[in-house]
């Protein structure tokens, strides 16, 4: 009785499928033997085309329907040819190589999209000996719901990519760098030259002098203008995240909650320009990897041992003296020489000559466009007050003062009083005129008795005084001043630009 009960329970545990197979004459093997040819015949009959290839991806069979679709009059003409010769976008070779099926795929053939399935063929030992492919539909109307969802996802992806690309396009051009003094024109000239090559650029200047503006302008003028411009402030990123932020990380490189990989700024900027602001604050360990990226044009993501090729133009910027940092052991000399291929020094606002008024007016136009406030102008006494201030924060400080003044007054033309309300000590630390040169006794009295100027410093002071006297004698006319000194007008302007001076006419 117990044996019969166990037998009954065992029978109950067996599935209907197993009992069905056991009931068939010949069992499962017979069913498989009948089902496989039937399945192949059904697919061949119902599909729009069938093709089979050998282990070398050469066509061994193709039905007449598929041959006609491919423009082949006789199927025998396709036998022995590589499958890509007759089906350009075929993935049959991949199926043979991997042994993995591609159950559903869209294959482009001319202007048509074909829905296809591909399966590996194996021998009794399980070795891949070829592959077979079926064109399920040559018209996609039966897959409208699936394709509609696919189209929606593709449109969302394209829109997201477009927004990202727009965000990585430069906002500034060289016309955004306002100023027509010799020193400003020299900056623009060098920027145009820099745009012609892919050599690294080092932008030097105090904070707020427009280094990122010039970097974006160079990118916009270069052959890379249609590719991303990616800016990153080195000092703003925690040191522990810098390597992954710049070079990326493979999935699993992090031990925290977020185990996903990340692309890295170099990869994001691939084909375009990477702007590294405040490069002087980069840790020494990371400087070595940056040097390799510049020299080899390849990076190694965090957690990977495989280098990744990149195509990136690097523009670096700093407001510190990198040569001093090299002497202090805080910056690599080899990286400095690699970055310093084409240095461009941006002048401080106080050294830009008579272009302050034009810069202020440009900023007022920008404020009006951004805030919706009325467009303001400047009275002559306001311009004079602006010229007396040293502007240690440069253009950034000037923008702050002008915007504050616009908010504090209803005057359509800002006065000196309006500016003084926005910046109480405006004009309190007067700057000497650009061409004013102290007399030698006065200069000696202003210096400590033991101080001896360096040769370059003393020569600059002499040349500044000489140019100033020549301009004063010619009424500010550069051509006459240059003639009186026996040098060309172009050489005279270059000297003015180097010394931060400006001719009056």
Short mmCIF file of C-alpha atoms in Angstrom, two decimals:
data_model
loop_
_atom_site.label_atom_id
_atom_site.label_comp_id
_atom_site.label_asym_id
_atom_site.label_seq_id
_atom_site.Cartn_x
_atom_site.Cartn_y
_atom_site.Cartn_z
CA UNK A 1 0.00 0.00 0.00
CA UNK A 2 2.83 2.36 0.91
CA UNK A 3 4.61 1.62 -2.38
CA UNK A 4 1.40 2.26 -4.33
CA UNK A 5 0.93 5.62 -2.46
CA UNK A 6 4.43 6.76 -3.27
CA UNK A 7 3.90 5.80 -6.89
CA UNK A 8 0.66 7.82 -6.97
CA UNK A 9 2.33 10.91 -5.47
CA UNK A 10 5.25 10.63 -7.90
CA UNK A 11 2.84 10.46 -10.81
CA UNK A 12 1.00 13.53 -9.51
CA UNK A 13 4.28 15.44 -9.28
CA UNK A 14 5.08 14.83 -12.96
CA UNK A 15 4.03 17.61 -15.32
CA UNK A 16 1.50 17.24 -18.07
CA UNK A 17 4.26 17.86 -20.62
CA UNK A 18 6.37 14.96 -19.39
CA UNK A 19 3.40 12.57 -19.36
CA UNK A 20 2.55 13.72 -22.89
CA UNK A 21 6.10 13.06 -24.13
CA UNK A 22 6.17 9.62 -22.53
CA UNK A 23 2.88 8.76 -24.23
CA UNK A 24 4.27 9.50 -27.70
CA UNK A 25 5.67 6.62 -29.75
CA UNK A 26 9.43 7.13 -29.74
CA UNK A 27 9.37 9.65 -26.84
CA UNK A 28 11.02 13.14 -26.75
CA UNK A 29 13.65 12.33 -29.35
CA UNK A 30 11.01 11.58 -31.94
CA UNK A 31 9.14 14.83 -31.15
CA UNK A 32 12.30 16.88 -31.48
CA UNK A 33 13.11 15.15 -34.75
CA UNK A 34 9.68 16.05 -36.15
CA UNK A 35 9.36 19.52 -34.58
CA UNK A 36 12.61 21.04 -35.77
CA UNK A 37 12.05 20.51 -39.49
CA UNK A 38 8.44 21.60 -39.05
CA UNK A 39 9.53 24.78 -37.28
CA UNK A 40 12.13 25.55 -39.94
CA UNK A 41 9.61 24.91 -42.70
CA UNK A 42 7.04 27.16 -40.99
CA UNK A 43 9.53 29.99 -40.59
CA UNK A 44 10.70 29.59 -44.17
CA UNK A 45 7.12 29.65 -45.44
CA UNK A 46 5.81 32.49 -43.28
CA UNK A 47 8.88 34.74 -43.42
CA UNK A 48 9.78 37.09 -46.24
CA UNK A 49 13.16 35.50 -46.78
CA UNK A 50 15.63 32.91 -45.43
CA UNK A 51 19.40 32.62 -45.72
CA UNK A 52 21.95 30.19 -44.27
CA UNK A 53 25.73 30.58 -43.99
CA UNK A 54 28.62 28.28 -43.07
CA UNK A 55 31.23 28.81 -40.34
CA UNK A 56 33.07 31.26 -42.66
CA UNK A 57 29.90 33.34 -43.13
CA UNK A 58 29.63 32.29 -46.77
CA UNK A 59 26.14 31.76 -48.17
CA UNK A 60 25.25 28.05 -48.49
CA UNK A 61 21.52 28.50 -49.13
CA UNK A 62 19.04 31.29 -49.81
CA UNK A 63 15.41 30.96 -50.83
CA UNK A 64 14.12 32.45 -54.06
CA UNK A 65 11.91 34.99 -52.27
CA UNK A 66 14.87 36.55 -50.42
CA UNK A 67 17.05 36.47 -53.52
CA UNK A 68 14.43 38.45 -55.48
CA UNK A 69 14.19 40.99 -52.63
CA UNK A 70 17.98 41.43 -52.83
CA UNK A 71 17.87 41.87 -56.61
CA UNK A 72 19.46 38.48 -57.39
CA UNK A 73 17.70 36.72 -60.28
CA UNK A 74 18.99 33.22 -59.50
CA UNK A 75 19.60 32.08 -55.86
CA UNK A 76 22.51 29.93 -57.11
CA UNK A 77 24.44 33.14 -57.90
CA UNK A 78 24.64 33.90 -54.16
CA UNK A 79 26.06 30.53 -53.12
CA UNK A 80 29.67 30.70 -51.91
CA UNK A 81 29.74 34.49 -51.59
CA UNK A 82 30.43 36.23 -48.28
CA UNK A 83 27.13 37.22 -46.77
CA UNK A 84 28.08 40.92 -46.55
CA UNK A 85 28.53 40.99 -50.34
CA UNK A 86 24.82 40.47 -50.87
CA UNK A 87 23.43 41.76 -47.54
CA UNK A 88 25.63 44.78 -46.61
CA UNK A 89 24.39 45.24 -43.01
CA UNK A 90 24.12 41.55 -42.12
CA UNK A 91 25.08 40.41 -38.62
CA UNK A 92 25.28 36.71 -39.53
CA UNK A 93 29.07 36.68 -39.12
CA UNK A 94 28.63 37.93 -35.53
CA UNK A 95 26.17 35.10 -34.78
CA UNK A 96 28.65 32.52 -36.12
CA UNK A 97 31.51 34.06 -34.13
CA UNK A 98 29.65 34.31 -30.80
CA UNK A 99 27.27 31.38 -31.07
CA UNK A 100 24.54 33.67 -29.70
CA UNK A 101 21.23 34.28 -31.49
CA UNK A 102 19.87 37.73 -32.33
CA UNK A 103 16.19 37.13 -31.79
CA UNK A 104 14.79 40.41 -33.09
CA UNK A 105 16.61 43.14 -34.97
CA UNK A 106 15.97 45.94 -37.45
CA UNK A 107 18.26 45.71 -40.48
CA UNK A 108 18.60 48.55 -42.97
CA UNK A 109 18.52 47.48 -46.61
CA UNK A 110 18.55 50.43 -48.99
CA UNK A 111 15.70 52.62 -47.80
CA UNK A 112 13.89 49.67 -46.19
CA UNK A 113 13.97 48.51 -42.58
CA UNK A 114 13.65 44.74 -42.32
CA UNK A 115 12.70 42.88 -39.13
CA UNK A 116 15.05 39.89 -38.86
CA UNK A 117 15.94 36.99 -36.57
CA UNK A 118 19.24 35.10 -36.64
CA UNK A 119 20.15 31.75 -35.04
CA UNK A 120 23.40 29.76 -34.82
CA UNK A 121 23.51 26.22 -36.28
CA UNK A 122 25.42 23.55 -34.34
CA UNK A 123 26.44 19.93 -34.93
CA UNK A 124 25.76 17.03 -32.56
CA UNK A 125 28.81 18.01 -30.49
CA UNK A 126 27.49 21.54 -30.00
CA UNK A 127 30.08 23.18 -32.29
CA UNK A 128 28.83 26.15 -34.30
CA UNK A 129 28.92 25.25 -37.98
CA UNK A 130 26.95 28.17 -39.39
CA UNK A 131 23.87 30.33 -38.94
CA UNK A 132 20.42 30.84 -40.38
CA UNK A 133 18.52 34.11 -40.68
CA UNK A 134 14.89 34.93 -41.35
CA UNK A 135 13.36 38.16 -42.58
CA UNK A 136 10.16 38.17 -40.53
CA UNK A 137 8.62 41.30 -42.05
CA UNK A 138 9.53 43.48 -44.98
CA UNK A 139 6.79 45.92 -43.95
CA UNK A 140 6.80 47.36 -40.45
CA UNK A 141 3.06 48.06 -40.14
CA UNK A 142 2.60 44.93 -38.01
CA UNK A 143 5.07 46.30 -35.50
CA UNK A 144 3.59 49.78 -35.19
CA UNK A 145 3.21 49.76 -31.37
CA UNK A 146 6.80 48.59 -30.88
CA UNK A 147 8.20 51.02 -33.43
CA UNK A 148 6.18 53.92 -32.03
CA UNK A 149 7.74 53.34 -28.62
CA UNK A 150 11.18 52.99 -30.21
CA UNK A 151 10.70 56.26 -32.12
CA UNK A 152 9.60 58.04 -28.94
CA UNK A 153 12.69 56.86 -27.06
CA UNK A 154 14.96 57.83 -29.97
CA UNK A 155 13.38 61.31 -30.08
CA UNK A 156 13.85 61.75 -26.33
CA UNK A 157 17.47 60.64 -26.59
CA UNK A 158 18.13 63.01 -29.50
CA UNK A 159 16.49 65.93 -27.65
CA UNK A 160 18.53 65.23 -24.50
CA UNK A 161 21.74 65.01 -26.52
CA UNK A 162 20.85 68.26 -28.30
CA UNK A 163 20.29 70.05 -24.98
CA UNK A 164 23.60 68.75 -23.64
CA UNK A 165 25.44 69.81 -26.81
CA UNK A 166 23.84 73.27 -26.65
CA UNK A 167 24.96 73.59 -23.04
CA UNK A 168 28.51 72.74 -24.10
CA UNK A 169 28.70 75.29 -26.89
CA UNK A 170 30.58 78.52 -26.17
CA UNK A 171 28.51 81.53 -25.11
CA UNK A 172 31.19 84.09 -25.93
CA UNK A 173 33.00 85.18 -29.08
CA UNK A 174 36.03 87.39 -29.55
CA UNK A 175 33.66 90.35 -29.99
CA UNK A 176 32.58 89.76 -26.39
CA UNK A 177 36.07 90.82 -25.27
CA UNK A 178 35.49 94.57 -25.28
CA UNK A 179 38.38 97.00 -25.65
CA UNK A 180 40.39 98.66 -28.40
CA UNK A 181 43.52 99.62 -26.48
CA UNK A 182 46.81 98.16 -27.79
CA UNK A 183 46.98 95.62 -24.97
CA UNK A 184 43.43 94.39 -25.74
CA UNK A 185 44.14 94.21 -29.45
CA UNK A 186 47.24 92.14 -28.72
CA UNK A 187 45.15 89.66 -26.70
CA UNK A 188 42.71 89.33 -29.61
CA UNK A 189 45.55 88.89 -32.10
CA UNK A 190 47.07 86.06 -30.08
CA UNK A 191 43.65 84.45 -29.63
CA UNK A 192 43.16 84.34 -33.41
CA UNK A 193 46.60 82.80 -33.86
CA UNK A 194 45.88 80.23 -31.15
CA UNK A 195 42.66 79.16 -32.89
CA UNK A 196 44.62 78.02 -35.94
CA UNK A 197 46.36 75.14 -34.16
CA UNK A 198 45.65 72.45 -31.58
CA UNK A 199 48.61 73.34 -29.36
CA UNK A 200 47.88 73.76 -25.61
CA UNK A 201 47.26 77.33 -24.47
CA UNK A 202 48.00 78.89 -21.09
CA UNK A 203 45.91 81.93 -20.16
CA UNK A 204 47.49 84.11 -17.47
CA UNK A 205 45.86 86.93 -15.55
CA UNK A 206 44.19 88.05 -12.38
CA UNK A 207 40.78 86.74 -11.41
CA UNK A 208 37.95 88.41 -13.32
CA UNK A 209 40.01 89.35 -16.39
CA UNK A 210 37.99 87.18 -18.82
CA UNK A 211 40.09 84.04 -19.15
CA UNK A 212 37.11 81.73 -19.80
CA UNK A 213 35.70 84.26 -22.28
CA UNK A 214 38.92 84.13 -24.29
CA UNK A 215 39.01 80.32 -24.03
CA UNK A 216 35.49 80.08 -25.46
CA UNK A 217 36.33 82.59 -28.18
CA UNK A 218 39.37 80.53 -29.24
CA UNK A 219 37.24 77.39 -29.37
CA UNK A 220 34.61 79.19 -31.45
CA UNK A 221 37.23 80.34 -33.97
CA UNK A 222 38.90 76.93 -34.25
CA UNK A 223 38.13 73.91 -36.40
CA UNK A 224 36.63 72.30 -33.28
CA UNK A 225 33.86 74.89 -32.99
CA UNK A 226 31.09 72.36 -33.73
CA UNK A 227 32.30 70.02 -30.99
CA UNK A 228 31.85 70.33 -27.19
CA UNK A 229 33.48 73.02 -25.08
CA UNK A 230 33.82 71.63 -21.55
CA UNK A 231 34.95 73.94 -18.77
CA UNK A 232 35.97 72.79 -15.31
CA UNK A 233 37.29 74.70 -12.29
CA UNK A 234 40.01 72.56 -10.76
CA UNK A 235 39.81 74.30 -7.39
CA UNK A 236 36.05 73.66 -7.10
CA UNK A 237 36.30 69.84 -7.15
CA UNK A 238 37.24 67.89 -3.99
CA UNK A 239 40.68 66.35 -4.35
CA UNK A 240 39.32 62.82 -3.76
CA UNK A 241 37.04 63.11 -6.80
CA UNK A 242 39.42 64.86 -9.20
CA UNK A 243 40.81 61.76 -10.93
CA UNK A 244 37.38 60.27 -11.67
CA UNK A 245 36.04 63.70 -12.65
CA UNK A 246 38.77 64.20 -15.26
CA UNK A 247 39.53 60.70 -16.50
CA UNK A 248 36.33 58.80 -15.71
CA UNK A 249 35.81 55.51 -13.88
CA UNK A 250 34.76 52.02 -14.97
CA UNK A 251 31.70 50.40 -13.35
CA UNK A 252 32.61 48.95 -9.97
CA UNK A 253 35.55 51.31 -9.41
CA UNK A 254 33.65 52.86 -6.48
CA UNK A 255 33.04 50.96 -3.27
CA UNK A 256 30.20 53.23 -2.14
CA UNK A 257 26.53 53.12 -3.02
CA UNK A 258 27.00 54.41 -6.55
CA UNK A 259 28.82 51.66 -8.42
CA UNK A 260 28.06 53.02 -11.88
CA UNK A 261 30.87 54.12 -14.14
CA UNK A 262 31.34 57.72 -15.22
CA UNK A 263 32.58 59.20 -18.45
CA UNK A 264 34.98 61.89 -17.23
CA UNK A 265 35.53 65.41 -18.58
CA UNK A 266 38.20 64.36 -21.10
CA UNK A 267 35.84 61.86 -22.73
CA UNK A 268 32.96 64.36 -22.66
CA UNK A 269 35.16 66.88 -24.49
CA UNK A 270 36.37 64.33 -27.06
CA UNK A 271 36.78 66.07 -30.40
CA UNK A 272 36.43 69.49 -28.77
CA UNK A 273 38.11 71.69 -26.16
CA UNK A 274 38.67 71.14 -22.45
CA UNK A 275 39.15 74.33 -20.41
CA UNK A 276 40.98 73.81 -17.10
CA UNK A 277 40.57 76.88 -14.91
CA UNK A 278 42.82 77.44 -11.89
CA UNK A 279 45.26 74.80 -13.11
CA UNK A 280 47.75 75.93 -10.46
CA UNK A 281 45.59 74.24 -7.80
CA UNK A 282 45.82 70.77 -9.36
CA UNK A 283 47.44 68.19 -7.01
CA UNK A 284 50.87 66.93 -8.05
CA UNK A 285 49.69 63.33 -8.44
CA UNK A 286 47.05 64.30 -10.97
CA UNK A 287 49.48 66.54 -12.86
CA UNK A 288 51.39 63.44 -14.02
CA UNK A 289 48.22 61.90 -15.51
CA UNK A 290 47.33 65.21 -17.18
CA UNK A 291 50.82 65.38 -18.72
CA UNK A 292 50.39 61.88 -20.16
CA UNK A 293 46.96 62.78 -21.55
CA UNK A 294 48.47 65.82 -23.27
CA UNK A 295 51.46 63.96 -24.68
CA UNK A 296 49.84 60.66 -25.70
CA UNK A 297 46.24 61.82 -26.29
CA UNK A 298 45.00 58.91 -24.22
CA UNK A 299 43.58 58.48 -20.73
CA UNK A 300 43.20 55.60 -18.31
CA UNK A 301 39.88 55.63 -16.42
CA UNK A 302 39.90 54.90 -12.71
CA UNK A 303 39.76 51.13 -12.13
CA UNK A 304 40.82 50.27 -15.70
CA UNK A 305 44.11 49.01 -17.09
CA UNK A 306 43.24 49.82 -20.70
CA UNK A 307 44.06 53.26 -22.14
CA UNK A 308 41.34 55.08 -24.06
CA UNK A 309 42.28 57.25 -27.05
CA UNK A 310 40.96 60.82 -27.01
CA UNK A 311 41.13 63.87 -29.24
CA UNK A 312 41.01 66.93 -26.98
CA UNK A 313 42.51 70.40 -27.19
CA UNK A 314 43.41 71.72 -23.70
CA UNK A 315 43.28 75.38 -22.68
CA UNK A 316 44.49 76.01 -19.14
CA UNK A 317 44.20 79.17 -17.06
CA UNK A 318 45.65 80.43 -13.81
CA UNK A 319 45.86 83.57 -11.69
CA UNK A 320 48.96 82.41 -9.80
CA UNK A 321 52.64 82.49 -10.74
CA UNK A 322 53.29 78.92 -11.89
CA UNK A 323 57.05 79.45 -12.05
CA UNK A 324 57.04 80.32 -8.34
CA UNK A 325 55.03 77.16 -7.68
CA UNK A 326 57.60 75.14 -9.61
CA UNK A 327 60.33 76.54 -7.36
CA UNK A 328 58.19 75.67 -4.33
CA UNK A 329 57.75 72.11 -5.58
CA UNK A 330 53.97 72.52 -6.02
CA UNK A 331 53.82 72.36 -9.82
CA UNK A 332 55.61 70.09 -12.29
CA UNK A 333 58.02 71.89 -14.59
CA UNK A 334 57.42 69.39 -17.44
CA UNK A 335 53.68 70.04 -17.30
CA UNK A 336 54.30 73.80 -17.26
CA UNK A 337 56.44 73.60 -20.40
CA UNK A 338 53.82 71.40 -22.09
CA UNK A 339 51.03 73.88 -21.30
CA UNK A 340 53.07 77.03 -21.92
CA UNK A 341 53.35 76.51 -25.69
CA UNK A 342 51.31 79.62 -26.41
CA UNK A 343 50.83 81.83 -23.32
CA UNK A 344 48.36 84.72 -23.47
CA UNK A 345 48.47 87.24 -20.65
CA UNK A 346 45.20 89.08 -20.04
CA UNK A 347 45.56 92.60 -18.61
CA UNK A 348 43.92 93.72 -15.40
CA UNK A 349 41.08 96.21 -15.79
CA UNK A 350 43.24 99.06 -14.47
CA UNK A 351 45.86 98.31 -17.16
CA UNK A 352 43.50 98.33 -20.15
CA UNK A 353 44.04 101.96 -20.97
CA UNK A 354 41.04 104.06 -22.00
CA UNK A 355 38.70 101.13 -22.73
CA UNK A 356 36.98 101.19 -19.33
CA UNK A 357 33.99 103.20 -20.54
CA UNK A 358 33.30 100.82 -23.44
CA UNK A 359 33.53 97.83 -21.10
CA UNK A 360 31.13 99.46 -18.62
CA UNK A 361 28.62 100.25 -21.36
CA UNK A 362 28.78 96.68 -22.64
CA UNK A 363 28.12 95.37 -19.13
CA UNK A 364 25.14 97.75 -18.73
CA UNK A 365 23.65 96.39 -21.98
CA UNK A 366 24.12 92.83 -20.69
CA UNK A 367 22.46 93.71 -17.34
CA UNK A 368 19.45 95.25 -19.10
CA UNK A 369 19.02 92.22 -21.36
CA UNK A 370 19.35 89.73 -18.51
CA UNK A 371 17.28 91.46 -15.81
CA UNK A 372 14.71 93.41 -17.82
CA UNK A 373 15.79 96.66 -16.14
CA UNK A 374 15.94 99.81 -18.30
CA UNK A 375 19.16 100.31 -20.24
CA UNK A 376 21.39 102.76 -18.36
CA UNK A 377 24.16 105.04 -19.52
CA UNK A 378 27.02 106.82 -17.73
CA UNK A 379 27.53 110.54 -17.10
CA UNK A 380 31.03 111.99 -17.64
CA UNK A 381 31.59 112.29 -13.87
CA UNK A 382 30.63 108.60 -13.48
CA UNK A 383 33.18 107.60 -16.13
CA UNK A 384 35.80 109.68 -14.32
CA UNK A 385 34.93 108.02 -11.00
CA UNK A 386 35.26 104.57 -12.56
CA UNK A 387 38.69 105.50 -13.91
CA UNK A 388 39.95 106.48 -10.45
CA UNK A 389 39.24 103.06 -8.90
CA UNK A 390 41.88 100.30 -9.04
CA UNK A 391 39.35 97.45 -9.56
CA UNK A 392 41.16 94.63 -7.76
CA UNK A 393 38.31 92.30 -8.74
CA UNK A 394 38.57 93.43 -12.38
CA UNK A 395 35.54 92.96 -14.67
CA UNK A 396 33.74 90.81 -12.12
CA UNK A 397 33.91 93.62 -9.55
CA UNK A 398 32.89 96.23 -12.16
CA UNK A 399 29.84 94.15 -13.14
CA UNK A 400 28.86 93.83 -9.47
CA UNK A 401 29.08 97.58 -8.87
CA UNK A 402 27.15 98.50 -12.02
CA UNK A 403 24.36 96.01 -11.36
CA UNK A 404 24.04 97.20 -7.77
CA UNK A 405 23.86 100.82 -8.96
CA UNK A 406 21.13 99.91 -11.47
CA UNK A 407 19.08 98.38 -8.67
CA UNK A 408 19.57 101.34 -6.29
CA UNK A 409 18.60 104.19 -8.63
CA UNK A 410 15.99 105.10 -11.23
CA UNK A 411 18.35 107.42 -13.11
CA UNK A 412 18.67 106.49 -16.78
CA UNK A 413 22.27 107.75 -16.71
CA UNK A 414 24.31 106.64 -13.72
CA UNK A 415 26.11 109.45 -11.91
CA UNK A 416 29.19 109.44 -9.71
CA UNK A 417 26.85 109.63 -6.70
CA UNK A 418 24.95 106.52 -7.88
CA UNK A 419 28.22 104.62 -8.18
CA UNK A 420 29.44 105.88 -4.80
CA UNK A 421 26.28 104.50 -3.21
CA UNK A 422 26.97 101.11 -4.79
CA UNK A 423 30.65 101.19 -3.81
CA UNK A 424 31.33 103.71 -0.99
CA UNK A 425 35.11 103.78 -1.46
CA UNK A 426 34.86 104.20 -5.24
CA UNK A 427 37.69 106.50 -6.25
CA UNK A 428 39.18 106.40 -2.77
CA UNK A 429 42.31 104.67 -3.96
CA UNK A 430 43.13 106.65 -7.04
CA UNK A 431 45.25 105.09 -9.70
CA UNK A 432 47.87 107.16 -11.47
CA UNK A 433 47.13 107.94 -15.13
CA UNK A 434 48.38 105.27 -17.51
CA UNK A 435 51.09 107.55 -18.92
CA UNK A 436 52.06 109.34 -15.73
CA UNK A 437 55.70 108.63 -14.91
CA UNK A 438 57.14 109.77 -11.56
CA UNK A 439 60.36 111.73 -11.65
CA UNK A 440 63.50 109.86 -10.70
CA UNK A 441 63.93 111.63 -7.32
CA UNK A 442 60.30 110.96 -6.42
CA UNK A 443 60.67 107.32 -7.40
CA UNK A 444 63.77 106.97 -5.27
CA UNK A 445 62.03 108.61 -2.31
CA UNK A 446 59.10 106.21 -2.58
CA UNK A 447 61.36 103.15 -2.38
CA UNK A 448 63.23 101.84 0.65
CA UNK A 449 66.82 102.95 0.56
CA UNK A 450 68.16 99.37 0.37
CA UNK A 451 65.88 98.27 -2.52
CA UNK A 452 67.62 97.82 -5.86
CA UNK A 453 65.29 97.11 -8.81
CA UNK A 454 66.03 94.25 -11.16
CA UNK A 455 67.35 94.98 -14.64
CA UNK A 456 64.04 94.16 -16.41
CA UNK A 457 62.07 96.28 -13.96
CA UNK A 458 64.44 99.23 -14.31
CA UNK A 459 64.47 98.92 -18.12
CA UNK A 460 60.65 98.85 -18.23
CA UNK A 461 60.52 101.99 -16.08
CA UNK A 462 62.99 103.74 -18.40
CA UNK A 463 61.09 102.67 -21.53
CA UNK A 464 57.75 103.65 -20.01
CA UNK A 465 59.11 107.11 -19.18
CA UNK A 466 60.62 107.50 -22.66
CA UNK A 467 57.41 106.52 -24.46
CA UNK A 468 55.41 108.75 -22.15
CA UNK A 469 57.61 111.78 -22.95
CA UNK A 470 57.38 111.07 -26.69
CA UNK A 471 53.59 110.87 -26.53
CA UNK A 472 53.35 113.99 -24.43
CA UNK A 473 55.54 115.89 -26.91
CA UNK A 474 53.41 114.72 -29.86
CA UNK A 475 50.07 115.48 -28.24
CA UNK A 476 49.29 111.76 -27.86
CA UNK A 477 49.78 110.96 -31.56
CA UNK A 478 51.46 107.58 -31.87
CA UNK A 479 52.75 108.08 -35.41
CA UNK A 480 54.62 111.30 -34.52
CA UNK A 481 55.89 109.81 -31.25
CA UNK A 482 57.26 106.76 -33.07
CA UNK A 483 58.93 108.97 -35.69
CA UNK A 484 60.60 111.10 -33.01
CA UNK A 485 62.06 107.95 -31.43
CA UNK A 486 63.22 106.57 -34.77
CA UNK A 487 61.12 103.37 -34.63
CA UNK A 488 58.20 102.11 -36.72
CA UNK A 489 54.60 102.76 -35.72
CA UNK A 490 54.00 98.97 -35.35
CA UNK A 491 57.01 98.60 -33.02
CA UNK A 492 55.81 101.60 -31.02
CA UNK A 493 52.37 100.04 -30.53
CA UNK A 494 53.91 96.72 -29.49
CA UNK A 495 55.92 98.48 -26.81
CA UNK A 496 52.80 100.31 -25.59
CA UNK A 497 50.92 97.02 -25.37
CA UNK A 498 53.73 95.31 -23.46
CA UNK A 499 53.91 98.14 -20.94
CA UNK A 500 50.14 98.56 -20.61
CA UNK A 501 50.11 102.07 -22.05
CA UNK A 502 47.72 103.62 -24.55
CA UNK A 503 48.17 106.39 -27.06
CA UNK A 504 45.77 109.28 -26.94
CA UNK A 505 45.15 109.39 -30.68
#
